[in-house]
mmCIF file of C-alpha atoms in Angstrom:
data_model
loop_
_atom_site.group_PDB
_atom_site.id
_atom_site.type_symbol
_atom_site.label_atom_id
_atom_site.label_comp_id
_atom_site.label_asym_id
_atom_site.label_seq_id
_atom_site.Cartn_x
_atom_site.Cartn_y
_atom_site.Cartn_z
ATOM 1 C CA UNK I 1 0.000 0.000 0.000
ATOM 2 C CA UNK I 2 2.766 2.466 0.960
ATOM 3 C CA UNK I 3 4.357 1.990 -2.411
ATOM 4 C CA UNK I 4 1.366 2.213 -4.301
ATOM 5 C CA UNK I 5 0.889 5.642 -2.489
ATOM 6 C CA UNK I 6 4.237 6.447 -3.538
ATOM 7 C CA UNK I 7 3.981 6.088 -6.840
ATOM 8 C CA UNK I 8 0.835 7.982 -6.960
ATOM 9 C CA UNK I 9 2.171 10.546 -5.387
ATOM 10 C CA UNK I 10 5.360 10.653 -8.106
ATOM 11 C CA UNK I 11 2.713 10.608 -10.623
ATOM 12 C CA UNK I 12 0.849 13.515 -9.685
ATOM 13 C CA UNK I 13 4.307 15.490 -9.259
ATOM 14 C CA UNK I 14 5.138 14.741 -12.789
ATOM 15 C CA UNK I 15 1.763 15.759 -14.081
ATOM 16 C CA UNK I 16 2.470 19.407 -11.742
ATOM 17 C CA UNK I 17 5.745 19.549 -13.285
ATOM 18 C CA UNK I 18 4.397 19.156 -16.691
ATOM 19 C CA UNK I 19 1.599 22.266 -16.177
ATOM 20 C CA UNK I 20 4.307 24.473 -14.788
ATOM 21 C CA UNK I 21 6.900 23.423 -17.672
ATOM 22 C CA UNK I 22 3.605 24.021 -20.429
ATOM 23 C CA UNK I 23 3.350 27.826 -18.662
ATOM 24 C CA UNK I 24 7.369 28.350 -18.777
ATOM 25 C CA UNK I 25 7.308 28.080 -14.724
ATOM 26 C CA UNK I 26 10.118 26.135 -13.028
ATOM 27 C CA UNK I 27 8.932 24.458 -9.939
ATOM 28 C CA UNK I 28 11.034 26.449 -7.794
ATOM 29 C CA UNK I 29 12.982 29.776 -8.373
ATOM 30 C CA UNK I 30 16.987 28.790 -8.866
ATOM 31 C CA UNK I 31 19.148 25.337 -8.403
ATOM 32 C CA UNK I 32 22.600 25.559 -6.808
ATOM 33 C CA UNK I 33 25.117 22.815 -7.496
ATOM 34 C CA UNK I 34 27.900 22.355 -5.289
ATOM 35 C CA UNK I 35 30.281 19.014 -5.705
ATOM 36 C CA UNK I 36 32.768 17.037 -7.587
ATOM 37 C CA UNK I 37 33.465 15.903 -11.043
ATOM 38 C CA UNK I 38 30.259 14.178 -11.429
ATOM 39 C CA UNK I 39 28.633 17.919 -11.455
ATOM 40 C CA UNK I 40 31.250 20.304 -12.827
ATOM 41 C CA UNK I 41 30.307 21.546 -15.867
ATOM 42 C CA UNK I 42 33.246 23.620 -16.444
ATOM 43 C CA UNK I 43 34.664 25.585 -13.653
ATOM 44 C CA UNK I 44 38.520 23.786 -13.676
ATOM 45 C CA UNK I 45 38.556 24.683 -17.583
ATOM 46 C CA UNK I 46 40.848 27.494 -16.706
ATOM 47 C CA UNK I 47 42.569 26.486 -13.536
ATOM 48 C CA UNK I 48 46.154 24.965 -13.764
ATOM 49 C CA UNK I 49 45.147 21.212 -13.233
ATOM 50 C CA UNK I 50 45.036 18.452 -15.406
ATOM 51 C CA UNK I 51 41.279 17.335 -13.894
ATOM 52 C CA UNK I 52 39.089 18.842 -16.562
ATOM 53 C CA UNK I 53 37.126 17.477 -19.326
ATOM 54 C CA UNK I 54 36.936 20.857 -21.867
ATOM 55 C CA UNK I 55 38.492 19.341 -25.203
ATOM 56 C CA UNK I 56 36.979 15.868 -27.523
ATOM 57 C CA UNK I 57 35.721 13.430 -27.379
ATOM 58 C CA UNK I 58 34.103 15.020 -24.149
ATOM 59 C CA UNK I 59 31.155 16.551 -25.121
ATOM 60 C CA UNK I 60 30.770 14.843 -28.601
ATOM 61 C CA UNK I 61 27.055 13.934 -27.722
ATOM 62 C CA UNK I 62 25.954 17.036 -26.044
ATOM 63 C CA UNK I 63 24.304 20.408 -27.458
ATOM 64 C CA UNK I 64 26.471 21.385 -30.310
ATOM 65 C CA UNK I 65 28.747 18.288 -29.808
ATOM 66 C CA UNK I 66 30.668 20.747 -27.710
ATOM 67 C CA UNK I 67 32.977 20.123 -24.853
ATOM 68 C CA UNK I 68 32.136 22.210 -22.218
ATOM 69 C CA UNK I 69 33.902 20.645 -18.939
ATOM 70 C CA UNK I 70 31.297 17.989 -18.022
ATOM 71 C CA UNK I 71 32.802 14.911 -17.554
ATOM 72 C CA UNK I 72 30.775 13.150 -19.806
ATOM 73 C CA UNK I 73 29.706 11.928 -23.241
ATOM 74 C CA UNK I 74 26.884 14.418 -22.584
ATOM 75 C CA UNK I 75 24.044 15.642 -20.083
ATOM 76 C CA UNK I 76 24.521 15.420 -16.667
ATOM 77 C CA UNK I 77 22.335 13.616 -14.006
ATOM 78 C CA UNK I 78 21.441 17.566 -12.819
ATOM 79 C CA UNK I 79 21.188 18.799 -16.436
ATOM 80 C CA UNK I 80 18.115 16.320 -16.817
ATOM 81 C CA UNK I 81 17.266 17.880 -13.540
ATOM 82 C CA UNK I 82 17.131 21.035 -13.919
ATOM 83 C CA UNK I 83 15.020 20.200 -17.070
ATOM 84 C CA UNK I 84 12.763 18.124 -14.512
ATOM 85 C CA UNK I 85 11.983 21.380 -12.356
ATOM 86 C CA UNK I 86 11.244 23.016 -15.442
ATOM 87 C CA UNK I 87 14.399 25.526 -16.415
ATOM 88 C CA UNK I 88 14.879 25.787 -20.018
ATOM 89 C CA UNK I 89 19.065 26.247 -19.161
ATOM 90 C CA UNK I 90 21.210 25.054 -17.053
ATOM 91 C CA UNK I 91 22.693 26.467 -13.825
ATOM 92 C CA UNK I 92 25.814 28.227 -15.663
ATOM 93 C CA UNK I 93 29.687 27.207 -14.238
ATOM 94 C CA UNK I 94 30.099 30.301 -12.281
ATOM 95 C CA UNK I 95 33.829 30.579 -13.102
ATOM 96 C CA UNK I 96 33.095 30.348 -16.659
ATOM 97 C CA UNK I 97 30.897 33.427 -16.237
ATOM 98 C CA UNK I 98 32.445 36.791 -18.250
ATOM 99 C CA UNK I 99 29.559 39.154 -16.302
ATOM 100 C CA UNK I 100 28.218 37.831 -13.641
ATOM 101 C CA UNK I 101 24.680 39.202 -13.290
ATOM 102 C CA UNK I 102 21.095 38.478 -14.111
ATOM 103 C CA UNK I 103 22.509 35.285 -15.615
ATOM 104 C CA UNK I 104 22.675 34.030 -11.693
ATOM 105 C CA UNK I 105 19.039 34.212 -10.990
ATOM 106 C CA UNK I 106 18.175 31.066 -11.835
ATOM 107 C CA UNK I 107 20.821 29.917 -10.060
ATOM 108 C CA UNK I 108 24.948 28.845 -10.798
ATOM 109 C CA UNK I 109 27.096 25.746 -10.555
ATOM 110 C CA UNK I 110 30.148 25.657 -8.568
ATOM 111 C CA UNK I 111 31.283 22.445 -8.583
ATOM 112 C CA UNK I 112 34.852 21.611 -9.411
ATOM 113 C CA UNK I 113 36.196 18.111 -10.524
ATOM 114 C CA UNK I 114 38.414 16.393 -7.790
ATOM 115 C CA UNK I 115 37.289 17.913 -4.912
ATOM 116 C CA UNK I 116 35.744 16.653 -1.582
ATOM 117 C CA UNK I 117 34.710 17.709 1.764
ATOM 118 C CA UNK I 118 37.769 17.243 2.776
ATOM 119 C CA UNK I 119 39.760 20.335 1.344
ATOM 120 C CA UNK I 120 43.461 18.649 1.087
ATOM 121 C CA UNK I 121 41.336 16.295 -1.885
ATOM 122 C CA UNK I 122 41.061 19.932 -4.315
ATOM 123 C CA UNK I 123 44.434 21.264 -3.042
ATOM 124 C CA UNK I 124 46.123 17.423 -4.312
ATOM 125 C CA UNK I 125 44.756 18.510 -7.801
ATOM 126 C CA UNK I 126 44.616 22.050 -7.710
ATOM 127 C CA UNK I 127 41.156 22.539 -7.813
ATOM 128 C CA UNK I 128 38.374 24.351 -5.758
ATOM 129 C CA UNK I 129 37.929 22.980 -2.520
ATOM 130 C CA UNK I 130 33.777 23.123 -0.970
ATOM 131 C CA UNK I 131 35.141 25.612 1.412
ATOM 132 C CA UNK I 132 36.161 27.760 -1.911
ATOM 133 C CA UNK I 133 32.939 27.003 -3.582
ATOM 134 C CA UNK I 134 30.739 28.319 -0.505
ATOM 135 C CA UNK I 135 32.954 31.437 -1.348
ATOM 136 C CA UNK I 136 31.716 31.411 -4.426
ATOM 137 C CA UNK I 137 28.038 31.415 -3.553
ATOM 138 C CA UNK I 138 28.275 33.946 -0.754
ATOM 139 C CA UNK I 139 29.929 36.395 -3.981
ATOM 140 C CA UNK I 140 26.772 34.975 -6.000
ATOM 141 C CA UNK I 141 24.363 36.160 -3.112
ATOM 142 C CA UNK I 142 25.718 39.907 -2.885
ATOM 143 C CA UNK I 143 25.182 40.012 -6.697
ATOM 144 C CA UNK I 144 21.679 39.024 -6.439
ATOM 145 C CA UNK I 145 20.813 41.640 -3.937
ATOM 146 C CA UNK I 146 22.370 44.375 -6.245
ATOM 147 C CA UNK I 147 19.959 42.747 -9.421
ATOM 148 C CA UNK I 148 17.144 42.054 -7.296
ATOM 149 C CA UNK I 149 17.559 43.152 -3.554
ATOM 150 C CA UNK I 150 17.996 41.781 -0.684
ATOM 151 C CA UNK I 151 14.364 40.584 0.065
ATOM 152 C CA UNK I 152 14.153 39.251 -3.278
ATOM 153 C CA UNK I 153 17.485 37.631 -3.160
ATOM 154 C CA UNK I 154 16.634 35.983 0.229
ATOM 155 C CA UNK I 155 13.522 34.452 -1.667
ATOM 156 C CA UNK I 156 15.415 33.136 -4.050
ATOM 157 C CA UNK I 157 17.902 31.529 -1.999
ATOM 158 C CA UNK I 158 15.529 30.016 0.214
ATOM 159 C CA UNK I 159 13.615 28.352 -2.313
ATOM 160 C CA UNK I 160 16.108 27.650 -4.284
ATOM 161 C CA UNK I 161 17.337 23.237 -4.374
ATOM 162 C CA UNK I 162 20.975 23.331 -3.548
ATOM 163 C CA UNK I 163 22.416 19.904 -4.659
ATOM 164 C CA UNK I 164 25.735 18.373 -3.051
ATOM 165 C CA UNK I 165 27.814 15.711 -4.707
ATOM 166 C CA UNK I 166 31.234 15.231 -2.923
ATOM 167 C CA UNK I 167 32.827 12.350 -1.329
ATOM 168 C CA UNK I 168 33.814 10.455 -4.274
ATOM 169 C CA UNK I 169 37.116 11.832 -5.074
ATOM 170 C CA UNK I 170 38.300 11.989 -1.310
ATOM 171 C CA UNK I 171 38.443 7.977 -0.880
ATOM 172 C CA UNK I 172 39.270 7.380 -4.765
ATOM 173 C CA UNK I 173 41.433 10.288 -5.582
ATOM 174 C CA UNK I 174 43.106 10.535 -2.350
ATOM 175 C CA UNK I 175 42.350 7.891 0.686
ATOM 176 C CA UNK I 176 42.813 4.647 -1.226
ATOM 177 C CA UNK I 177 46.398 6.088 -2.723
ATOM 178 C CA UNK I 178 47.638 8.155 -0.118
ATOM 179 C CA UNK I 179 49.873 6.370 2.282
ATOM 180 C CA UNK I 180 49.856 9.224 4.386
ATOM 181 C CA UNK I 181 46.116 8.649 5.123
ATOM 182 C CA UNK I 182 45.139 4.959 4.846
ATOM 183 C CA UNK I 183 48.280 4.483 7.221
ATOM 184 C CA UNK I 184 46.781 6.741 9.619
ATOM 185 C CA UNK I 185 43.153 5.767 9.614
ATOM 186 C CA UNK I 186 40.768 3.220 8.814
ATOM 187 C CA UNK I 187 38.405 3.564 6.063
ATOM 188 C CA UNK I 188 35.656 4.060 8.886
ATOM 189 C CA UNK I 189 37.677 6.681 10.706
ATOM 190 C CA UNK I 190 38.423 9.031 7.712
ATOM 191 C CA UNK I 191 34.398 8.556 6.826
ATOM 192 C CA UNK I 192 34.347 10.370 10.589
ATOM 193 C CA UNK I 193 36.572 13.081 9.285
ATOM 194 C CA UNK I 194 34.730 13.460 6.234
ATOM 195 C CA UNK I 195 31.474 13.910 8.165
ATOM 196 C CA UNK I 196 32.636 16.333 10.226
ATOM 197 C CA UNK I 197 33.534 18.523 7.496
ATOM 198 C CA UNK I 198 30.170 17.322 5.652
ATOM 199 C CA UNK I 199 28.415 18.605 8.922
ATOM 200 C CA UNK I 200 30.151 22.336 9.003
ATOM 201 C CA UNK I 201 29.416 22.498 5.114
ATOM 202 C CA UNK I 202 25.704 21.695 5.380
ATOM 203 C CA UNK I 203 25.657 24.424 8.536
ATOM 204 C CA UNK I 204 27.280 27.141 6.395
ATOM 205 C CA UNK I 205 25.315 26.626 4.059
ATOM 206 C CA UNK I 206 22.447 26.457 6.108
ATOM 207 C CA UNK I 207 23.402 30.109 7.935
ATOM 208 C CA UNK I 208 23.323 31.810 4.200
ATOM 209 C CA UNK I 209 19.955 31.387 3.767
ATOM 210 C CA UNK I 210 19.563 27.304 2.258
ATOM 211 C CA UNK I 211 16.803 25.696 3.033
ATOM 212 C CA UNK I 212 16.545 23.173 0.603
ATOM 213 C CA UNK I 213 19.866 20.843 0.078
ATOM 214 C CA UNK I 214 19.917 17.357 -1.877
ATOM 215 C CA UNK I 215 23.217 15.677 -1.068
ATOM 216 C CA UNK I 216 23.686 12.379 -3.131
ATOM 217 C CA UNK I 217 25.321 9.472 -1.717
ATOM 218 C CA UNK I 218 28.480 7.765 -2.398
ATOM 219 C CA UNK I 219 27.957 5.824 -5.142
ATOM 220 C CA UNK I 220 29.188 2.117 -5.480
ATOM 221 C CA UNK I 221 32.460 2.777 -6.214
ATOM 222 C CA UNK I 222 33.897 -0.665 -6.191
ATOM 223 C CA UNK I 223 32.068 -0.806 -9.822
ATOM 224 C CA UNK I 224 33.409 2.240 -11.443
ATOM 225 C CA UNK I 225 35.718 0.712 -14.180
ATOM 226 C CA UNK I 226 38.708 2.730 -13.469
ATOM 227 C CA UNK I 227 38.071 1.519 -9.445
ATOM 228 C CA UNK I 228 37.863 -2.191 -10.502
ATOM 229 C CA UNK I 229 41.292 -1.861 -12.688
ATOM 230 C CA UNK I 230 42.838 -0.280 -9.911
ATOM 231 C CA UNK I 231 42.171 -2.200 -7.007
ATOM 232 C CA UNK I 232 40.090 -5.103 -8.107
ATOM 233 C CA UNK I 233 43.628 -7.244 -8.081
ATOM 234 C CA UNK I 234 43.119 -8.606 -11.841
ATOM 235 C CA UNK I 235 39.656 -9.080 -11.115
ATOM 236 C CA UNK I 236 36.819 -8.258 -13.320
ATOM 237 C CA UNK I 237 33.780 -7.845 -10.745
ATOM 238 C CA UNK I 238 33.052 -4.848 -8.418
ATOM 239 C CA UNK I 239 35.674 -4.504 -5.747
ATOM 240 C CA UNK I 240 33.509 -5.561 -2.535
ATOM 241 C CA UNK I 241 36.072 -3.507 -0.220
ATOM 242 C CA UNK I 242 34.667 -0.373 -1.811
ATOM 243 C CA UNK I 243 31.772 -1.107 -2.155
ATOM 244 C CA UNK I 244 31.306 -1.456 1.852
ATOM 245 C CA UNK I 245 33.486 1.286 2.387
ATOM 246 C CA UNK I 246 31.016 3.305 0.108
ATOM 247 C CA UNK I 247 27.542 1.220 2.331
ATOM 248 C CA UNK I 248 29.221 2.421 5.608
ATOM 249 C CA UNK I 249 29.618 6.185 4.469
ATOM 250 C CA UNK I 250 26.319 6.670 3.634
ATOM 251 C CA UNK I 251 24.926 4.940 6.511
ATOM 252 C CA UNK I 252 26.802 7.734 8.232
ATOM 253 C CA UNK I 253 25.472 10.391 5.863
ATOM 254 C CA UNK I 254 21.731 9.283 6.418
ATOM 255 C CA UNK I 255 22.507 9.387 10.440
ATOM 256 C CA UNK I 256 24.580 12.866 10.525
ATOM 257 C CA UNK I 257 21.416 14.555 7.836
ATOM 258 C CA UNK I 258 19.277 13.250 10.331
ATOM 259 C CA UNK I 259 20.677 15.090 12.971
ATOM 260 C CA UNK I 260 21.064 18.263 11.484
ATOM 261 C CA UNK I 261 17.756 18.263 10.272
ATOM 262 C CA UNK I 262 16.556 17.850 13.492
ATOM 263 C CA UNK I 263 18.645 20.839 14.677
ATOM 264 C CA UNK I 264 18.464 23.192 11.880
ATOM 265 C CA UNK I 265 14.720 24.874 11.936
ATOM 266 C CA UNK I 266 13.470 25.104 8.974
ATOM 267 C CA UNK I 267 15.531 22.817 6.471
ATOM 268 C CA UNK I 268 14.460 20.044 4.348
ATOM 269 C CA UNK I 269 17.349 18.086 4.338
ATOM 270 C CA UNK I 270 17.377 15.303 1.928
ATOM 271 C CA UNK I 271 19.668 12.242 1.276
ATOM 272 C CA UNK I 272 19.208 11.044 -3.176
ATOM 273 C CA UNK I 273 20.337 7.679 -3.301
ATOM 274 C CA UNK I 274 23.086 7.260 -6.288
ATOM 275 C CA UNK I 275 24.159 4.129 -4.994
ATOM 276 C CA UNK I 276 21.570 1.587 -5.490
ATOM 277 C CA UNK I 277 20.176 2.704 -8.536
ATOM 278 C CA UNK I 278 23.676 2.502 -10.351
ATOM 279 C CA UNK I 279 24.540 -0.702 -8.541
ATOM 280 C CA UNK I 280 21.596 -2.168 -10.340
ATOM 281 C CA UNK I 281 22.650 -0.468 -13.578
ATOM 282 C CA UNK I 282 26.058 -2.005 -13.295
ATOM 283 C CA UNK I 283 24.983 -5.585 -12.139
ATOM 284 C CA UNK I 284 22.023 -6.040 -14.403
ATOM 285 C CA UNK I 285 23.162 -3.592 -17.822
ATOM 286 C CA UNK I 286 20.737 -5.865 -19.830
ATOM 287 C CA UNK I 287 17.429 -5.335 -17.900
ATOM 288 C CA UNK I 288 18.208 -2.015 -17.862
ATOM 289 C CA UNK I 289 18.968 -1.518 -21.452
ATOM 290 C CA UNK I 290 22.597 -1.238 -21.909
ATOM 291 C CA UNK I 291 24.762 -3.738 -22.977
ATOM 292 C CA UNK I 292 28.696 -2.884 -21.462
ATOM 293 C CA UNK I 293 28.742 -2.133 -17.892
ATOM 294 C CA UNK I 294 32.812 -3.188 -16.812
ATOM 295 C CA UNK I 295 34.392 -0.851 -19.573
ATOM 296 C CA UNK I 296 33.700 2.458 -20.281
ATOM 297 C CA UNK I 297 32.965 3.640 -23.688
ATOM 298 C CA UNK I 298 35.827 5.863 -23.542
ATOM 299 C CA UNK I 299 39.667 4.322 -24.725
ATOM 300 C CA UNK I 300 39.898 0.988 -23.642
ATOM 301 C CA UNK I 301 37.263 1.895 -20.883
ATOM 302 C CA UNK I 302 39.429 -0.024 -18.381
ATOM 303 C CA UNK I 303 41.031 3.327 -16.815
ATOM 304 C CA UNK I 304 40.699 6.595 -18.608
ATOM 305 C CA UNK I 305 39.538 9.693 -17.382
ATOM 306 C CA UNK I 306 40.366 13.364 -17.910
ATOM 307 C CA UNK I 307 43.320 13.539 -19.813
ATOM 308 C CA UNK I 308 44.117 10.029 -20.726
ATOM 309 C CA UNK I 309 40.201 10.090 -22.279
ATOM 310 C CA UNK I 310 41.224 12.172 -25.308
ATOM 311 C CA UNK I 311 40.540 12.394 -29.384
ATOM 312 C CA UNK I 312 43.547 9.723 -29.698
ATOM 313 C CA UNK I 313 42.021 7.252 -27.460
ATOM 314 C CA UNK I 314 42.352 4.125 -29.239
ATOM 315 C CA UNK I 315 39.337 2.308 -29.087
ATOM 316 C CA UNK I 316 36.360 4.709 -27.937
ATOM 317 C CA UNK I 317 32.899 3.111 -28.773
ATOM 318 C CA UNK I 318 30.488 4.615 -31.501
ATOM 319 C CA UNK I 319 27.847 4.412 -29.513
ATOM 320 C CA UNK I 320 27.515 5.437 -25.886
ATOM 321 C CA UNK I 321 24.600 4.939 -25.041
ATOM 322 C CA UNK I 322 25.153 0.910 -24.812
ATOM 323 C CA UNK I 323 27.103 1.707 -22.084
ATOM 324 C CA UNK I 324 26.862 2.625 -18.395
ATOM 325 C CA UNK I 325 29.924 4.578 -18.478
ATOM 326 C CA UNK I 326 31.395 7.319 -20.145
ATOM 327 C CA UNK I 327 35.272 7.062 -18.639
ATOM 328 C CA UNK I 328 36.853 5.321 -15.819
ATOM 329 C CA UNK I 329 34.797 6.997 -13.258
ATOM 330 C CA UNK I 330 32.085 8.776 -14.851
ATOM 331 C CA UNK I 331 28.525 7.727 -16.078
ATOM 332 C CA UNK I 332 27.190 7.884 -19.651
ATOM 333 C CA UNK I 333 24.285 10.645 -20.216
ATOM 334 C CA UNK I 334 22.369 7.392 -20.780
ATOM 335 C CA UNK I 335 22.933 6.650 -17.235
ATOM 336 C CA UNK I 336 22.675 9.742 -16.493
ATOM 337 C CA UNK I 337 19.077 10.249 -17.734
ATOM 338 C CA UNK I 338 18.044 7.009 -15.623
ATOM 339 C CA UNK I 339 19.866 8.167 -12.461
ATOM 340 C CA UNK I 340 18.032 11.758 -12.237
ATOM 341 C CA UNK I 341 14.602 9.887 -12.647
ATOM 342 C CA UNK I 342 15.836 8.272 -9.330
ATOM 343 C CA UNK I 343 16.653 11.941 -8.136
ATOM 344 C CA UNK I 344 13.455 12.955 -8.848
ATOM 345 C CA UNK I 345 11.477 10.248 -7.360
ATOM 346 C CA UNK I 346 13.924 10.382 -4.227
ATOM 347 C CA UNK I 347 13.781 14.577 -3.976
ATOM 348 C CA UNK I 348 10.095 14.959 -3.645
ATOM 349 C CA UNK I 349 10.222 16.613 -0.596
ATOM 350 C CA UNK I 350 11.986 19.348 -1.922
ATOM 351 C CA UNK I 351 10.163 20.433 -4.341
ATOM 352 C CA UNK I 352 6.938 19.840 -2.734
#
């Protein structure tokens, strides 16, 4: 019964959506993305790192086949969701911005490739740390009061969806290969760390005005192909070390949103689910309509990312949308597509 009541209740959101989408009125005023690689769409195009995704065959499927900085063959999960909520654009890369002004009233994307909640992740790779990208949105905030002013602004911020995707990159891009971490702490006691700093971010955020935040969980990343090559010790299937690692975090992340939550007056707080949903994509490709889910499309699709994932990539498929990945770490916008239904469906509460 509960389920049935659930879907009903996604039902009747989608047929809302569609009315305010028919009338040109997104279902709430701006989105805010704050994250990792899996949301940049272009803000380390210009910084000195070698984490970015701005030149072929990046891009090749997207709007003008054009390489923008998304790590991906083409949309992003939030590209599909900002065309959910009903925006006919998508939240801009805020560094990629030559005049910042009315262009930030539906919102911006800060997100940077390779960075975490724990700041020493970005500074590794030279990239913008969360601290750095709350920066960002604070500068975003003072522009909107000059557009709009400040009671305007504050309405916009409040119901505004912020959406958080970090994590990731802190146990793959640094944990797992940094001696000077994994010899220091568990897996379980740098998830601590990382929810500590998870915990001051949502606060901050919180204190300039949020009251809506998404934050996605980890997602399986024993199965990301670049994880499996890696660490999967000649193995084939998804690294089960990871995977738990990746179980346990969020199982923190659920716990510590609770909490704040229940502490923070006012905010909907909501955990999306990533992990599931792309577990299933990766461990049943067929049923799901895809038919490669250990290799990427890009290069051999054992490893590549950024850029080893380039133009001379021997081997990059014709077709992505066969396959669950993109690169070594990234999802195809097929995936994509099928992972921000699950967004959707799991971000109700925000929207409604």
């Amino acid at each position: 019964m509960a389920h049935a009541s659930y879907i009903l209740i996604f039902f009747l959101l989608v047929v809302v959506l569609n009315v305010y989408v028919a009338k040109g009125q997104p279902l709430v005023p701006a989105l805010f993305i704050f994250g990792d690689s899996v949301v940049d769409v272009g803000n380390n195009n210009d910084l000195l790192t070698i984490v970015k995704a701005n030149f072929p065959p990046y891009g090749r499927d997207f709007s003008n086949h054009s390489s923008t900085g998304r790590f991906c063959n083409g949309k992003l999960a939030t590209d599909y969701t900002a065309e959910n909520l009903g925006f006919t654009s998508y939240p801009p890369a805020y560094l990629n911005l030559n005049v910042k002004g009315r262009n930030l009233l539906n919102g911006a994307n800060f997100a940077s490739a390779a960075s975490g909640y724990y700041d020493p992740t970005a500074q590794l790779y030279h990239t913008i740390p969360l601290s750095q990208q709350l920066e960002h949105y604070k500068e975003s905030q003072n522009i909107l009061v000059g557009i709009v002013g400040q009671a305007n602004a504050s309405s916009i911020v409040s119901g505004a969806i912020h959406l958080v995707s970090a994590g990731n990159s802190d146990f793959i891009q640094n944990y797992y290969i940094n001696p000077l971490l994994y010899k220091l702490y568990s897996a379980d006691q740098f998830s601590d760390i990382l929810m500590q700093h998870y915990s001051t971010f949502i606060q901050n955020l919180y204190a300039l005005g949020a009251r809506r935040i998404g934050v996605t969980t980890l997602p399986p990343m024993g199965c990301l192909p670049a994880a499996i090559t890696l660490f999967g010790s000649g193995s084939n299937e998804c690294v089960v070390r990871l995977n738990t690692d990746a179980v346990n975090f969020n199982k923190k992340l659920n716990t510590t949103s609770q909490s704040l939550q229940n502490s923070l007056s006012g905010l909907k707080l909501v955990i999306l689910d990533i992990y599931q949903p792309l577990y299933d994509l990766v461990t049943k490709p067929s049923e799901n309509g895809f038919f490669e889910a250990r290799k990427a499309c890009c290069g051999t699709g054992l490893l590549e990312t950024s850029i080893l994932c380039n133009k001379e990539s021997v081997g990059t498929c014709v077709n992505a949308s066969e396959y669950v990945f993109w690169d070594g770490f990234h999802p195809s916008e097929a995936a994509n597509k099928v992972l921000s239904g699950e967004l959707l469906a799991a971000g109700i509460s925000l929207i409604s």
